[in-house]
């Protein structure tokens, strides 16, 4: 989200530039949750084990507050150097917070314990390019971004039935952006707030 000067990075190119002195590069990246006008996350944001924004359980209007919303997290596994992935309803996050190394909060949840969010309707006419994240198993994470406008119901069905995710989380719509060299994608539609990615050595 921010570089060492505490300025928002905003783009995938800026993330790659920030990684260069570390001799690393992006292999994949996607926008990772909703943000305010100053590009700061609306909800919880944890990076390298440090909580930079607190959990947001407020009620209100908009997709973020369409409860239940949720948190995507990577957690340390006791006695193991590897991490495990998890998506939990936001109200349950405090129970896993101590072992979390990375987390982003967004909403609504798309899939909750194998069931679609109760507010979703198959015939909804609210159709946008949208993206989300799902966890089919603790060692596997899947991200999806629609090529064409979809409604929440369709995106949720993709994660549950097409990608076998018992839990999945909506990240955002309209601004949904992808960085993927194999797909020749380096989207730069708008400045981004939270960004999640996978890096490798240069």
JSON list of C-alpha atoms in Angstrom, two decimals:
[
{"chain": "A", "resi": 1, "resn": "UNK", "atom": "CA", "xyz": [0.00, 0.00, 0.00]},
{"chain": "A", "resi": 2, "resn": "UNK", "atom": "CA", "xyz": [2.78, 2.47, 0.92]},
{"chain": "A", "resi": 3, "resn": "UNK", "atom": "CA", "xyz": [6.52, 2.75, 0.34]},
{"chain": "A", "resi": 4, "resn": "UNK", "atom": "CA", "xyz": [9.18, 3.69, 2.89]},
{"chain": "A", "resi": 5, "resn": "UNK", "atom": "CA", "xyz": [8.24, 7.35, 2.65]},
{"chain": "A", "resi": 6, "resn": "UNK", "atom": "CA", "xyz": [4.69, 6.43, 3.66]},
{"chain": "A", "resi": 7, "resn": "UNK", "atom": "CA", "xyz": [3.35, 7.55, 0.31]},
{"chain": "A", "resi": 8, "resn": "UNK", "atom": "CA", "xyz": [0.75, 5.40, -1.49]},
{"chain": "A", "resi": 9, "resn": "UNK", "atom": "CA", "xyz": [2.27, 3.31, -4.27]},
{"chain": "A", "resi": 10, "resn": "UNK", "atom": "CA", "xyz": [-0.91, 3.57, -6.42]},
{"chain": "A", "resi": 11, "resn": "UNK", "atom": "CA", "xyz": [0.18, 1.40, -9.39]},
{"chain": "A", "resi": 12, "resn": "UNK", "atom": "CA", "xyz": [1.71, -1.98, -10.16]},
{"chain": "A", "resi": 13, "resn": "UNK", "atom": "CA", "xyz": [4.62, -0.23, -11.89]},
{"chain": "A", "resi": 14, "resn": "UNK", "atom": "CA", "xyz": [5.33, 1.70, -8.69]},
{"chain": "A", "resi": 15, "resn": "UNK", "atom": "CA", "xyz": [5.31, -1.56, -6.70]},
{"chain": "A", "resi": 16, "resn": "UNK", "atom": "CA", "xyz": [7.83, -3.05, -9.12]},
{"chain": "A", "resi": 17, "resn": "UNK", "atom": "CA", "xyz": [10.02, 0.03, -8.80]},
{"chain": "A", "resi": 18, "resn": "UNK", "atom": "CA", "xyz": [9.84, -0.22, -5.00]},
{"chain": "A", "resi": 19, "resn": "UNK", "atom": "CA", "xyz": [10.84, -3.90, -5.20]},
{"chain": "A", "resi": 20, "resn": "UNK", "atom": "CA", "xyz": [13.80, -3.30, -7.52]},
{"chain": "A", "resi": 21, "resn": "UNK", "atom": "CA", "xyz": [16.38, -2.37, -4.81]},
{"chain": "A", "resi": 22, "resn": "UNK", "atom": "CA", "xyz": [15.36, -5.60, -3.04]},
{"chain": "A", "resi": 23, "resn": "UNK", "atom": "CA", "xyz": [16.16, -7.49, -6.24]},
{"chain": "A", "resi": 24, "resn": "UNK", "atom": "CA", "xyz": [12.61, -8.70, -6.48]},
{"chain": "A", "resi": 25, "resn": "UNK", "atom": "CA", "xyz": [9.80, -8.29, -8.99]},
{"chain": "A", "resi": 26, "resn": "UNK", "atom": "CA", "xyz": [6.08, -8.83, -9.21]},
{"chain": "A", "resi": 27, "resn": "UNK", "atom": "CA", "xyz": [4.89, -12.14, -10.61]},
{"chain": "A", "resi": 28, "resn": "UNK", "atom": "CA", "xyz": [1.22, -11.42, -9.99]},
{"chain": "A", "resi": 29, "resn": "UNK", "atom": "CA", "xyz": [-0.79, -8.66, -8.33]},
{"chain": "A", "resi": 30, "resn": "UNK", "atom": "CA", "xyz": [-4.36, -7.48, -7.86]},
{"chain": "A", "resi": 31, "resn": "UNK", "atom": "CA", "xyz": [-6.17, -4.71, -6.02]},
{"chain": "A", "resi": 32, "resn": "UNK", "atom": "CA", "xyz": [-6.87, -5.98, -2.52]},
{"chain": "A", "resi": 33, "resn": "UNK", "atom": "CA", "xyz": [-9.80, -4.20, -0.96]},
{"chain": "A", "resi": 34, "resn": "UNK", "atom": "CA", "xyz": [-11.68, -0.94, -0.73]},
{"chain": "A", "resi": 35, "resn": "UNK", "atom": "CA", "xyz": [-10.05, 2.35, 0.08]},
{"chain": "A", "resi": 36, "resn": "UNK", "atom": "CA", "xyz": [-10.73, 5.98, 0.92]},
{"chain": "A", "resi": 37, "resn": "UNK", "atom": "CA", "xyz": [-10.00, 9.08, -1.16]},
{"chain": "A", "resi": 38, "resn": "UNK", "atom": "CA", "xyz": [-6.45, 9.24, 0.25]},
{"chain": "A", "resi": 39, "resn": "UNK", "atom": "CA", "xyz": [-6.00, 5.57, -0.88]},
{"chain": "A", "resi": 40, "resn": "UNK", "atom": "CA", "xyz": [-5.88, 4.30, 2.72]},
{"chain": "A", "resi": 41, "resn": "UNK", "atom": "CA", "xyz": [-7.75, 1.02, 3.37]},
{"chain": "A", "resi": 42, "resn": "UNK", "atom": "CA", "xyz": [-11.35, 1.27, 4.56]},
{"chain": "A", "resi": 43, "resn": "UNK", "atom": "CA", "xyz": [-10.87, -1.73, 6.85]},
{"chain": "A", "resi": 44, "resn": "UNK", "atom": "CA", "xyz": [-8.23, -3.87, 8.49]},
{"chain": "A", "resi": 45, "resn": "UNK", "atom": "CA", "xyz": [-4.82, -3.94, 6.85]},
{"chain": "A", "resi": 46, "resn": "UNK", "atom": "CA", "xyz": [-1.89, -5.99, 8.14]},
{"chain": "A", "resi": 47, "resn": "UNK", "atom": "CA", "xyz": [1.48, -6.11, 6.41]},
{"chain": "A", "resi": 48, "resn": "UNK", "atom": "CA", "xyz": [4.54, -8.09, 7.57]},
{"chain": "A", "resi": 49, "resn": "UNK", "atom": "CA", "xyz": [2.79, -8.75, 10.87]},
{"chain": "A", "resi": 50, "resn": "UNK", "atom": "CA", "xyz": [2.12, -5.04, 11.55]},
{"chain": "A", "resi": 51, "resn": "UNK", "atom": "CA", "xyz": [-1.43, -3.76, 11.75]},
{"chain": "A", "resi": 52, "resn": "UNK", "atom": "CA", "xyz": [-1.49, -0.50, 9.79]},
{"chain": "A", "resi": 53, "resn": "UNK", "atom": "CA", "xyz": [-5.28, -0.07, 9.82]},
{"chain": "A", "resi": 54, "resn": "UNK", "atom": "CA", "xyz": [-7.72, -1.41, 12.43]},
{"chain": "A", "resi": 55, "resn": "UNK", "atom": "CA", "xyz": [-10.62, -3.79, 11.95]},
{"chain": "A", "resi": 56, "resn": "UNK", "atom": "CA", "xyz": [-13.76, -1.97, 10.80]},
{"chain": "A", "resi": 57, "resn": "UNK", "atom": "CA", "xyz": [-17.04, -3.40, 12.13]},
{"chain": "A", "resi": 58, "resn": "UNK", "atom": "CA", "xyz": [-19.13, -0.29, 11.45]},
{"chain": "A", "resi": 59, "resn": "UNK", "atom": "CA", "xyz": [-22.59, -0.47, 9.93]},
{"chain": "A", "resi": 60, "resn": "UNK", "atom": "CA", "xyz": [-23.41, 1.67, 6.94]},
{"chain": "A", "resi": 61, "resn": "UNK", "atom": "CA", "xyz": [-24.21, 1.76, 3.25]},
{"chain": "A", "resi": 62, "resn": "UNK", "atom": "CA", "xyz": [-22.21, 0.32, 0.38]},
{"chain": "A", "resi": 63, "resn": "UNK", "atom": "CA", "xyz": [-20.66, -3.03, -0.43]},
{"chain": "A", "resi": 64, "resn": "UNK", "atom": "CA", "xyz": [-18.10, -2.97, 2.39]},
{"chain": "A", "resi": 65, "resn": "UNK", "atom": "CA", "xyz": [-20.88, -2.82, 4.98]},
{"chain": "A", "resi": 66, "resn": "UNK", "atom": "CA", "xyz": [-23.04, -5.50, 3.37]},
{"chain": "A", "resi": 67, "resn": "UNK", "atom": "CA", "xyz": [-22.69, -7.88, 6.31]},
{"chain": "A", "resi": 68, "resn": "UNK", "atom": "CA", "xyz": [-21.23, -10.31, 6.71]},
{"chain": "A", "resi": 69, "resn": "UNK", "atom": "CA", "xyz": [-18.04, -8.86, 5.35]},
{"chain": "A", "resi": 70, "resn": "UNK", "atom": "CA", "xyz": [-14.72, -10.56, 5.87]},
{"chain": "A", "resi": 71, "resn": "UNK", "atom": "CA", "xyz": [-10.95, -10.72, 6.17]},
{"chain": "A", "resi": 72, "resn": "UNK", "atom": "CA", "xyz": [-8.48, -12.56, 3.99]},
{"chain": "A", "resi": 73, "resn": "UNK", "atom": "CA", "xyz": [-5.44, -13.48, 6.10]},
{"chain": "A", "resi": 74, "resn": "UNK", "atom": "CA", "xyz": [-2.16, -15.33, 5.98]},
{"chain": "A", "resi": 75, "resn": "UNK", "atom": "CA", "xyz": [-1.20, -16.84, 9.32]},
{"chain": "A", "resi": 76, "resn": "UNK", "atom": "CA", "xyz": [1.89, -18.38, 10.85]},
{"chain": "A", "resi": 77, "resn": "UNK", "atom": "CA", "xyz": [1.47, -22.06, 11.60]},
{"chain": "A", "resi": 78, "resn": "UNK", "atom": "CA", "xyz": [2.97, -23.10, 14.98]},
{"chain": "A", "resi": 79, "resn": "UNK", "atom": "CA", "xyz": [6.22, -24.99, 14.50]},
{"chain": "A", "resi": 80, "resn": "UNK", "atom": "CA", "xyz": [6.27, -24.46, 10.73]},
{"chain": "A", "resi": 81, "resn": "UNK", "atom": "CA", "xyz": [8.04, -21.91, 8.49]},
{"chain": "A", "resi": 82, "resn": "UNK", "atom": "CA", "xyz": [5.10, -21.93, 6.06]},
{"chain": "A", "resi": 83, "resn": "UNK", "atom": "CA", "xyz": [1.91, -19.89, 6.30]},
{"chain": "A", "resi": 84, "resn": "UNK", "atom": "CA", "xyz": [-1.71, -20.91, 5.93]},
{"chain": "A", "resi": 85, "resn": "UNK", "atom": "CA", "xyz": [-4.47, -18.90, 4.28]},
{"chain": "A", "resi": 86, "resn": "UNK", "atom": "CA", "xyz": [-7.90, -18.23, 5.72]},
{"chain": "A", "resi": 87, "resn": "UNK", "atom": "CA", "xyz": [-10.98, -16.12, 5.09]},
{"chain": "A", "resi": 88, "resn": "UNK", "atom": "CA", "xyz": [-13.08, -15.33, 8.15]},
{"chain": "A", "resi": 89, "resn": "UNK", "atom": "CA", "xyz": [-16.07, -13.15, 8.87]},
{"chain": "A", "resi": 90, "resn": "UNK", "atom": "CA", "xyz": [-14.80, -9.83, 10.20]},
{"chain": "A", "resi": 91, "resn": "UNK", "atom": "CA", "xyz": [-16.28, -10.35, 13.66]},
{"chain": "A", "resi": 92, "resn": "UNK", "atom": "CA", "xyz": [-14.20, -13.54, 14.01]},
{"chain": "A", "resi": 93, "resn": "UNK", "atom": "CA", "xyz": [-10.89, -11.95, 13.07]},
{"chain": "A", "resi": 94, "resn": "UNK", "atom": "CA", "xyz": [-9.75, -11.12, 16.64]},
{"chain": "A", "resi": 95, "resn": "UNK", "atom": "CA", "xyz": [-9.52, -14.87, 17.35]},
{"chain": "A", "resi": 96, "resn": "UNK", "atom": "CA", "xyz": [-6.76, -15.28, 14.71]},
{"chain": "A", "resi": 97, "resn": "UNK", "atom": "CA", "xyz": [-5.14, -11.85, 14.89]},
{"chain": "A", "resi": 98, "resn": "UNK", "atom": "CA", "xyz": [-2.09, -12.86, 16.96]},
{"chain": "A", "resi": 99, "resn": "UNK", "atom": "CA", "xyz": [-0.82, -15.26, 14.31]},
{"chain": "A", "resi": 100, "resn": "UNK", "atom": "CA", "xyz": [-1.62, -13.07, 11.29]},
{"chain": "A", "resi": 101, "resn": "UNK", "atom": "CA", "xyz": [1.21, -11.82, 9.08]},
{"chain": "A", "resi": 102, "resn": "UNK", "atom": "CA", "xyz": [-0.88, -10.36, 6.23]},
{"chain": "A", "resi": 103, "resn": "UNK", "atom": "CA", "xyz": [-4.54, -9.36, 6.12]},
{"chain": "A", "resi": 104, "resn": "UNK", "atom": "CA", "xyz": [-6.98, -7.25, 4.18]},
{"chain": "A", "resi": 105, "resn": "UNK", "atom": "CA", "xyz": [-10.62, -6.60, 5.01]},
{"chain": "A", "resi": 106, "resn": "UNK", "atom": "CA", "xyz": [-13.33, -6.13, 2.42]},
{"chain": "A", "resi": 107, "resn": "UNK", "atom": "CA", "xyz": [-16.95, -6.94, 1.81]},
{"chain": "A", "resi": 108, "resn": "UNK", "atom": "CA", "xyz": [-19.24, -8.53, 1.29]},
{"chain": "A", "resi": 109, "resn": "UNK", "atom": "CA", "xyz": [-18.28, -12.14, 1.80]},
{"chain": "A", "resi": 110, "resn": "UNK", "atom": "CA", "xyz": [-19.13, -14.03, -1.39]},
{"chain": "A", "resi": 111, "resn": "UNK", "atom": "CA", "xyz": [-19.21, -17.55, 0.05]},
{"chain": "A", "resi": 112, "resn": "UNK", "atom": "CA", "xyz": [-19.60, -18.35, 3.76]},
{"chain": "A", "resi": 113, "resn": "UNK", "atom": "CA", "xyz": [-19.11, -21.94, 4.85]},
{"chain": "A", "resi": 114, "resn": "UNK", "atom": "CA", "xyz": [-20.13, -23.22, 1.42]},
{"chain": "A", "resi": 115, "resn": "UNK", "atom": "CA", "xyz": [-23.22, -21.01, 1.17]},
{"chain": "A", "resi": 116, "resn": "UNK", "atom": "CA", "xyz": [-23.73, -17.89, -0.92]},
{"chain": "A", "resi": 117, "resn": "UNK", "atom": "CA", "xyz": [-24.17, -14.57, 0.84]},
{"chain": "A", "resi": 118, "resn": "UNK", "atom": "CA", "xyz": [-27.89, -14.36, 1.74]},
{"chain": "A", "resi": 119, "resn": "UNK", "atom": "CA", "xyz": [-28.33, -10.95, 0.09]},
{"chain": "A", "resi": 120, "resn": "UNK", "atom": "CA", "xyz": [-27.33, -12.13, -3.39]},
{"chain": "A", "resi": 121, "resn": "UNK", "atom": "CA", "xyz": [-29.97, -12.60, -6.08]},
{"chain": "A", "resi": 122, "resn": "UNK", "atom": "CA", "xyz": [-29.53, -14.50, -9.32]},
{"chain": "A", "resi": 123, "resn": "UNK", "atom": "CA", "xyz": [-31.54, -11.90, -11.27]},
{"chain": "A", "resi": 124, "resn": "UNK", "atom": "CA", "xyz": [-29.70, -8.85, -9.91]},
{"chain": "A", "resi": 125, "resn": "UNK", "atom": "CA", "xyz": [-29.11, -6.21, -12.57]},
{"chain": "A", "resi": 126, "resn": "UNK", "atom": "CA", "xyz": [-26.13, -4.69, -10.74]},
{"chain": "A", "resi": 127, "resn": "UNK", "atom": "CA", "xyz": [-23.43, -5.88, -13.11]},
{"chain": "A", "resi": 128, "resn": "UNK", "atom": "CA", "xyz": [-19.81, -4.69, -12.98]},
{"chain": "A", "resi": 129, "resn": "UNK", "atom": "CA", "xyz": [-16.33, -6.01, -13.60]},
{"chain": "A", "resi": 130, "resn": "UNK", "atom": "CA", "xyz": [-15.54, -7.46, -10.17]},
{"chain": "A", "resi": 131, "resn": "UNK", "atom": "CA", "xyz": [-12.76, -9.37, -8.45]},
{"chain": "A", "resi": 132, "resn": "UNK", "atom": "CA", "xyz": [-12.39, -11.52, -5.36]},
{"chain": "A", "resi": 133, "resn": "UNK", "atom": "CA", "xyz": [-10.30, -14.04, -3.47]},
{"chain": "A", "resi": 134, "resn": "UNK", "atom": "CA", "xyz": [-11.10, -17.55, -2.30]},
{"chain": "A", "resi": 135, "resn": "UNK", "atom": "CA", "xyz": [-9.39, -20.21, -0.19]},
{"chain": "A", "resi": 136, "resn": "UNK", "atom": "CA", "xyz": [-10.10, -23.77, -1.36]},
{"chain": "A", "resi": 137, "resn": "UNK", "atom": "CA", "xyz": [-7.59, -25.12, 1.20]},
{"chain": "A", "resi": 138, "resn": "UNK", "atom": "CA", "xyz": [-5.23, -23.64, 3.80]},
{"chain": "A", "resi": 139, "resn": "UNK", "atom": "CA", "xyz": [-2.28, -24.03, 1.38]},
{"chain": "A", "resi": 140, "resn": "UNK", "atom": "CA", "xyz": [-4.03, -22.68, -1.73]},
{"chain": "A", "resi": 141, "resn": "UNK", "atom": "CA", "xyz": [-5.41, -19.25, -2.62]},
{"chain": "A", "resi": 142, "resn": "UNK", "atom": "CA", "xyz": [-7.29, -18.34, -5.81]},
{"chain": "A", "resi": 143, "resn": "UNK", "atom": "CA", "xyz": [-7.97, -14.89, -7.22]},
{"chain": "A", "resi": 144, "resn": "UNK", "atom": "CA", "xyz": [-10.52, -14.16, -9.93]},
{"chain": "A", "resi": 145, "resn": "UNK", "atom": "CA", "xyz": [-11.35, -11.09, -11.99]},
{"chain": "A", "resi": 146, "resn": "UNK", "atom": "CA", "xyz": [-14.25, -11.08, -14.43]},
{"chain": "A", "resi": 147, "resn": "UNK", "atom": "CA", "xyz": [-13.63, -10.22, -18.08]},
{"chain": "A", "resi": 148, "resn": "UNK", "atom": "CA", "xyz": [-17.20, -8.99, -18.45]},
{"chain": "A", "resi": 149, "resn": "UNK", "atom": "CA", "xyz": [-19.63, -7.35, -16.00]},
{"chain": "A", "resi": 150, "resn": "UNK", "atom": "CA", "xyz": [-21.14, -9.83, -13.51]},
{"chain": "A", "resi": 151, "resn": "UNK", "atom": "CA", "xyz": [-23.41, -9.60, -10.50]},
{"chain": "A", "resi": 152, "resn": "UNK", "atom": "CA", "xyz": [-22.50, -10.76, -7.00]},
{"chain": "A", "resi": 153, "resn": "UNK", "atom": "CA", "xyz": [-24.44, -14.00, -7.37]},
{"chain": "A", "resi": 154, "resn": "UNK", "atom": "CA", "xyz": [-22.50, -15.03, -10.48]},
{"chain": "A", "resi": 155, "resn": "UNK", "atom": "CA", "xyz": [-19.13, -14.22, -8.94]},
{"chain": "A", "resi": 156, "resn": "UNK", "atom": "CA", "xyz": [-20.01, -16.13, -5.78]},
{"chain": "A", "resi": 157, "resn": "UNK", "atom": "CA", "xyz": [-21.13, -19.20, -7.77]},
{"chain": "A", "resi": 158, "resn": "UNK", "atom": "CA", "xyz": [-17.80, -19.14, -9.62]},
{"chain": "A", "resi": 159, "resn": "UNK", "atom": "CA", "xyz": [-15.88, -19.30, -6.35]},
{"chain": "A", "resi": 160, "resn": "UNK", "atom": "CA", "xyz": [-18.11, -21.92, -4.73]},
{"chain": "A", "resi": 161, "resn": "UNK", "atom": "CA", "xyz": [-18.83, -24.24, -7.65]},
{"chain": "A", "resi": 162, "resn": "UNK", "atom": "CA", "xyz": [-16.11, -23.48, -10.19]},
{"chain": "A", "resi": 163, "resn": "UNK", "atom": "CA", "xyz": [-13.15, -22.96, -7.84]},
{"chain": "A", "resi": 164, "resn": "UNK", "atom": "CA", "xyz": [-14.28, -25.16, -4.90]},
{"chain": "A", "resi": 165, "resn": "UNK", "atom": "CA", "xyz": [-13.93, -22.41, -2.29]},
{"chain": "A", "resi": 166, "resn": "UNK", "atom": "CA", "xyz": [-15.99, -22.85, 0.89]},
{"chain": "A", "resi": 167, "resn": "UNK", "atom": "CA", "xyz": [-15.14, -19.24, 1.76]},
{"chain": "A", "resi": 168, "resn": "UNK", "atom": "CA", "xyz": [-14.56, -16.33, -0.61]},
{"chain": "A", "resi": 169, "resn": "UNK", "atom": "CA", "xyz": [-14.38, -12.56, -0.30]},
{"chain": "A", "resi": 170, "resn": "UNK", "atom": "CA", "xyz": [-15.28, -9.74, -2.69]},
{"chain": "A", "resi": 171, "resn": "UNK", "atom": "CA", "xyz": [-12.40, -7.31, -3.18]},
{"chain": "A", "resi": 172, "resn": "UNK", "atom": "CA", "xyz": [-13.89, -4.56, -5.37]},
{"chain": "A", "resi": 173, "resn": "UNK", "atom": "CA", "xyz": [-15.69, -3.66, -8.56]},
{"chain": "A", "resi": 174, "resn": "UNK", "atom": "CA", "xyz": [-15.18, -1.14, -11.39]},
{"chain": "A", "resi": 175, "resn": "UNK", "atom": "CA", "xyz": [-11.55, -0.47, -10.37]},
{"chain": "A", "resi": 176, "resn": "UNK", "atom": "CA", "xyz": [-10.69, -4.20, -10.43]},
{"chain": "A", "resi": 177, "resn": "UNK", "atom": "CA", "xyz": [-7.12, -4.46, -11.73]},
{"chain": "A", "resi": 178, "resn": "UNK", "atom": "CA", "xyz": [-4.69, -7.25, -12.57]},
{"chain": "A", "resi": 179, "resn": "UNK", "atom": "CA", "xyz": [-0.94, -7.55, -13.05]},
{"chain": "A", "resi": 180, "resn": "UNK", "atom": "CA", "xyz": [0.01, -10.75, -14.87]},
{"chain": "A", "resi": 181, "resn": "UNK", "atom": "CA", "xyz": [2.92, -10.85, -17.34]},
{"chain": "A", "resi": 182, "resn": "UNK", "atom": "CA", "xyz": [1.83, -14.22, -18.83]},
{"chain": "A", "resi": 183, "resn": "UNK", "atom": "CA", "xyz": [-1.56, -12.66, -19.63]},
{"chain": "A", "resi": 184, "resn": "UNK", "atom": "CA", "xyz": [0.03, -9.40, -20.82]},
{"chain": "A", "resi": 185, "resn": "UNK", "atom": "CA", "xyz": [-1.93, -7.50, -18.17]},
{"chain": "A", "resi": 186, "resn": "UNK", "atom": "CA", "xyz": [-0.66, -4.44, -16.34]},
{"chain": "A", "resi": 187, "resn": "UNK", "atom": "CA", "xyz": [-3.90, -2.60, -15.63]},
{"chain": "A", "resi": 188, "resn": "UNK", "atom": "CA", "xyz": [-3.63, 1.07, -14.72]},
{"chain": "A", "resi": 189, "resn": "UNK", "atom": "CA", "xyz": [-7.23, 2.24, -14.80]},
{"chain": "A", "resi": 190, "resn": "UNK", "atom": "CA", "xyz": [-7.13, 4.26, -11.60]},
{"chain": "A", "resi": 191, "resn": "UNK", "atom": "CA", "xyz": [-4.80, 4.80, -8.61]},
{"chain": "A", "resi": 192, "resn": "UNK", "atom": "CA", "xyz": [-5.10, 1.83, -6.23]},
{"chain": "A", "resi": 193, "resn": "UNK", "atom": "CA", "xyz": [-5.11, 1.57, -2.47]},
{"chain": "A", "resi": 194, "resn": "UNK", "atom": "CA", "xyz": [-4.29, -1.90, -1.04]},
{"chain": "A", "resi": 195, "resn": "UNK", "atom": "CA", "xyz": [-2.47, -4.17, -3.50]},
{"chain": "A", "resi": 196, "resn": "UNK", "atom": "CA", "xyz": [-1.72, -7.86, -2.96]},
{"chain": "A", "resi": 197, "resn": "UNK", "atom": "CA", "xyz": [0.89, -9.69, -4.97]},
{"chain": "A", "resi": 198, "resn": "UNK", "atom": "CA", "xyz": [3.35, -12.53, -5.37]},
{"chain": "A", "resi": 199, "resn": "UNK", "atom": "CA", "xyz": [7.01, -11.67, -5.88]},
{"chain": "A", "resi": 200, "resn": "UNK", "atom": "CA", "xyz": [10.07, -13.50, -7.16]},
{"chain": "A", "resi": 201, "resn": "UNK", "atom": "CA", "xyz": [13.77, -12.82, -7.55]},
{"chain": "A", "resi": 202, "resn": "UNK", "atom": "CA", "xyz": [15.00, -10.71, -10.44]}
]
